[in-house]
């Protein structure tokens, strides 16, 4: 067993029941309509859905639909990732063709091919920090951060350990070329709004 496999196995065995308990408590709480809820490194984050974020998320999903069938695309669906208590509800997730739910009815991080997060001011540090680390540990092939405050996308590829070896930055309005990746298409960013 490699060090990475050992870390992932430890994270899964230590965190699953605790994450389940945390999410069960959250489901009983009066979370306001239109809020996204995630657990990042054991801390609960709630962020409201804004027009800018939703427009970018929808644009990415619509473009991914040229390659991925609807059932392989997820948004705001809980997937547990390696690390300490990481239950993310990613903005956009593309699953592998062979993806199947676990006995508990959840998707496995091992089946995630692509993740896109759209930055919110209050949770930006998570997307650039612990979530990026968790996606690298999970060996997610392509991780895109769309940042409407900077007006650019950051694309991370080639996960190795707890980081990515390649980062590409593209300004909104320029094409995001993912043809050399598992996604194998080009995303247009012309219509991505800025904040």
CSV table of C-alpha atoms in Angstrom, one decimal:
chain,number,residue,atom,x,y,z
A,1,UNK,CA,0.0,0.0,0.0
A,2,UNK,CA,1.4,3.4,-1.0
A,3,UNK,CA,1.5,6.3,1.5
A,4,UNK,CA,-1.3,8.0,-0.4
A,5,UNK,CA,-3.5,4.9,-0.3
A,6,UNK,CA,-2.7,4.6,3.4
A,7,UNK,CA,-3.7,8.2,4.1
A,8,UNK,CA,-6.9,7.9,2.1
A,9,UNK,CA,-7.9,4.6,3.9
A,10,UNK,CA,-7.2,6.3,7.3
A,11,UNK,CA,-9.2,9.3,6.4
A,12,UNK,CA,-12.2,7.2,5.2
A,13,UNK,CA,-12.2,5.0,8.3
A,14,UNK,CA,-11.9,7.8,10.7
A,15,UNK,CA,-14.3,10.3,9.1
A,16,UNK,CA,-17.2,8.5,7.6
A,17,UNK,CA,-19.4,8.1,10.6
A,18,UNK,CA,-18.5,11.5,12.0
A,19,UNK,CA,-19.3,13.2,8.7
A,20,UNK,CA,-22.6,11.3,8.5
A,21,UNK,CA,-23.5,12.4,12.0
A,22,UNK,CA,-22.6,16.1,11.1
A,23,UNK,CA,-24.7,16.0,8.0
A,24,UNK,CA,-27.6,14.4,9.8
A,25,UNK,CA,-27.6,17.2,12.3
A,26,UNK,CA,-27.4,19.8,9.5
A,27,UNK,CA,-30.4,18.2,7.8
A,28,UNK,CA,-32.4,18.8,11.0
A,29,UNK,CA,-31.4,22.5,11.2
A,30,UNK,CA,-33.3,25.3,9.6
A,31,UNK,CA,-30.8,26.0,6.8
A,32,UNK,CA,-32.1,28.9,4.7
A,33,UNK,CA,-33.3,28.2,1.2
A,34,UNK,CA,-30.7,28.8,-1.4
A,35,UNK,CA,-27.7,28.2,0.8
A,36,UNK,CA,-25.0,25.7,-0.1
A,37,UNK,CA,-23.7,23.7,2.9
A,38,UNK,CA,-20.3,21.9,3.0
A,39,UNK,CA,-18.0,20.5,5.6
A,40,UNK,CA,-14.3,21.4,5.0
A,41,UNK,CA,-11.8,20.0,7.4
A,42,UNK,CA,-14.5,19.5,10.0
A,43,UNK,CA,-15.9,23.1,9.8
A,44,UNK,CA,-19.4,23.8,8.4
A,45,UNK,CA,-19.7,26.4,5.7
A,46,UNK,CA,-22.9,27.9,4.4
A,47,UNK,CA,-22.9,30.3,1.5
A,48,UNK,CA,-25.8,31.8,-0.3
A,49,UNK,CA,-26.2,31.2,-4.0
A,50,UNK,CA,-25.6,34.4,-6.0
A,51,UNK,CA,-26.6,35.2,-9.6
A,52,UNK,CA,-23.0,35.4,-10.7
A,53,UNK,CA,-22.0,32.1,-9.3
A,54,UNK,CA,-25.1,30.4,-10.6
A,55,UNK,CA,-24.6,31.8,-14.1
A,56,UNK,CA,-21.1,30.5,-14.3
A,57,UNK,CA,-22.1,27.1,-12.8
A,58,UNK,CA,-24.9,26.7,-15.3
A,59,UNK,CA,-22.6,27.8,-18.2
A,60,UNK,CA,-20.0,25.1,-17.3
A,61,UNK,CA,-22.7,22.4,-17.0
A,62,UNK,CA,-24.2,23.3,-20.3
A,63,UNK,CA,-20.9,23.1,-22.0
A,64,UNK,CA,-20.0,19.8,-20.3
A,65,UNK,CA,-23.3,18.4,-21.6
A,66,UNK,CA,-21.7,18.2,-25.1
A,67,UNK,CA,-19.6,15.3,-23.8
A,68,UNK,CA,-21.2,14.1,-20.5
A,69,UNK,CA,-24.7,12.7,-20.2
A,70,UNK,CA,-26.8,14.5,-17.5
A,71,UNK,CA,-26.6,11.6,-15.0
A,72,UNK,CA,-22.8,11.9,-14.9
A,73,UNK,CA,-22.9,15.6,-14.0
A,74,UNK,CA,-23.5,16.7,-10.4
A,75,UNK,CA,-23.9,20.0,-8.6
A,76,UNK,CA,-24.1,20.6,-4.9
A,77,UNK,CA,-24.2,16.8,-4.3
A,78,UNK,CA,-22.3,15.5,-1.2
A,79,UNK,CA,-19.1,13.6,-2.0
A,80,UNK,CA,-16.7,12.7,0.8
A,81,UNK,CA,-13.0,13.4,0.0
A,82,UNK,CA,-9.7,12.4,1.6
A,83,UNK,CA,-8.5,14.5,4.6
A,84,UNK,CA,-10.0,15.4,7.9
A,85,UNK,CA,-13.8,15.5,7.7
A,86,UNK,CA,-14.2,16.7,4.1
A,87,UNK,CA,-17.8,16.4,2.8
A,88,UNK,CA,-18.0,18.7,-0.2
A,89,UNK,CA,-20.9,19.8,-2.3
A,90,UNK,CA,-18.9,20.8,-5.3
A,91,UNK,CA,-20.4,23.4,-7.7
A,92,UNK,CA,-19.8,21.1,-10.7
A,93,UNK,CA,-18.6,17.5,-10.7
A,94,UNK,CA,-18.2,15.2,-13.7
A,95,UNK,CA,-18.2,11.5,-12.9
A,96,UNK,CA,-16.5,8.7,-14.8
A,97,UNK,CA,-18.6,6.6,-17.0
A,98,UNK,CA,-18.3,3.6,-14.7
A,99,UNK,CA,-19.3,5.6,-11.6
A,100,UNK,CA,-21.6,3.9,-9.2
A,101,UNK,CA,-23.0,4.8,-5.8
A,102,UNK,CA,-21.8,3.1,-2.6
A,103,UNK,CA,-24.0,0.9,-0.5
A,104,UNK,CA,-24.8,4.0,1.5
A,105,UNK,CA,-26.1,5.7,-1.6
A,106,UNK,CA,-23.2,8.2,-2.1
A,107,UNK,CA,-20.9,8.9,-5.0
A,108,UNK,CA,-17.2,7.9,-4.5
A,109,UNK,CA,-14.4,10.4,-4.9
A,110,UNK,CA,-12.5,7.8,-6.9
A,111,UNK,CA,-15.0,8.2,-9.7
A,112,UNK,CA,-14.7,12.0,-10.0
A,113,UNK,CA,-12.9,13.1,-13.3
A,114,UNK,CA,-13.5,16.9,-13.1
A,115,UNK,CA,-14.4,19.4,-10.5
A,116,UNK,CA,-15.2,23.1,-10.9
A,117,UNK,CA,-15.7,25.6,-8.1
A,118,UNK,CA,-16.9,29.1,-8.5
A,119,UNK,CA,-15.5,31.4,-5.9
A,120,UNK,CA,-17.5,33.1,-3.2
A,121,UNK,CA,-15.8,35.8,-1.1
A,122,UNK,CA,-16.4,34.0,2.2
A,123,UNK,CA,-15.2,30.6,1.1
A,124,UNK,CA,-12.5,31.4,-1.5
A,125,UNK,CA,-9.7,30.3,0.9
A,126,UNK,CA,-11.2,26.8,1.0
A,127,UNK,CA,-11.3,26.5,-2.8
A,128,UNK,CA,-7.7,27.6,-3.2
A,129,UNK,CA,-6.5,25.7,-0.1
A,130,UNK,CA,-7.9,22.6,1.6
A,131,UNK,CA,-10.3,21.7,-1.1
A,132,UNK,CA,-7.5,21.8,-3.7
A,133,UNK,CA,-5.4,19.6,-1.5
A,134,UNK,CA,-8.3,17.1,-1.1
A,135,UNK,CA,-9.0,17.0,-4.8
A,136,UNK,CA,-5.3,16.3,-5.5
A,137,UNK,CA,-5.2,13.6,-2.8
A,138,UNK,CA,-8.3,12.1,-4.5
A,139,UNK,CA,-6.5,12.2,-7.8
A,140,UNK,CA,-9.2,14.3,-9.5
A,141,UNK,CA,-7.7,14.8,-13.0
A,142,UNK,CA,-8.9,18.3,-13.6
A,143,UNK,CA,-9.8,21.0,-11.0
A,144,UNK,CA,-11.0,24.4,-12.3
A,145,UNK,CA,-11.6,27.4,-10.1
A,146,UNK,CA,-13.6,30.2,-11.8
A,147,UNK,CA,-13.0,33.4,-9.9
A,148,UNK,CA,-15.4,36.2,-10.8
A,149,UNK,CA,-13.5,38.6,-8.5
A,150,UNK,CA,-10.2,38.1,-10.5
A,151,UNK,CA,-12.0,37.6,-13.8
A,152,UNK,CA,-10.1,34.4,-14.5
A,153,UNK,CA,-10.1,30.6,-14.3
A,154,UNK,CA,-7.3,28.6,-12.6
A,155,UNK,CA,-7.0,25.1,-14.0
A,156,UNK,CA,-5.1,22.5,-12.0
A,157,UNK,CA,-4.0,19.2,-13.7
A,158,UNK,CA,-1.6,16.3,-13.0
A,159,UNK,CA,-2.3,15.6,-9.3
A,160,UNK,CA,0.6,14.3,-7.3
A,161,UNK,CA,0.3,13.7,-3.6
A,162,UNK,CA,-1.5,16.6,-2.0
A,163,UNK,CA,-1.0,19.1,-4.8
A,164,UNK,CA,-1.2,19.6,-8.6
A,165,UNK,CA,1.9,19.8,-10.7
A,166,UNK,CA,0.4,22.1,-13.4
A,167,UNK,CA,-1.6,25.3,-13.0
A,168,UNK,CA,-2.9,27.3,-16.0
A,169,UNK,CA,-4.6,30.7,-15.7
A,170,UNK,CA,-7.0,32.0,-18.3
A,171,UNK,CA,-8.8,35.4,-18.2
A,172,UNK,CA,-12.6,35.4,-18.6
A,173,UNK,CA,-13.2,35.8,-22.3
A,174,UNK,CA,-10.4,33.4,-23.4
A,175,UNK,CA,-11.0,29.8,-24.1
A,176,UNK,CA,-10.2,27.2,-21.4
A,177,UNK,CA,-8.5,24.4,-23.4
A,178,UNK,CA,-9.1,21.1,-21.7
A,179,UNK,CA,-8.5,19.0,-24.8
A,180,UNK,CA,-5.3,17.4,-23.4
A,181,UNK,CA,-7.2,16.1,-20.4
A,182,UNK,CA,-9.8,13.5,-19.6
A,183,UNK,CA,-12.5,16.2,-20.2
A,184,UNK,CA,-11.3,16.6,-23.8
A,185,UNK,CA,-13.1,19.8,-24.7
A,186,UNK,CA,-12.7,23.5,-24.7
A,187,UNK,CA,-14.8,25.6,-22.4
A,188,UNK,CA,-15.8,29.1,-23.5
A,189,UNK,CA,-15.6,31.8,-20.8
A,190,UNK,CA,-17.0,34.7,-22.9
A,191,UNK,CA,-20.3,34.8,-20.9
A,192,UNK,CA,-18.8,34.3,-17.4
A,193,UNK,CA,-19.9,37.4,-15.4
A,194,UNK,CA,-17.6,39.2,-13.0
A,195,UNK,CA,-18.3,40.4,-9.5
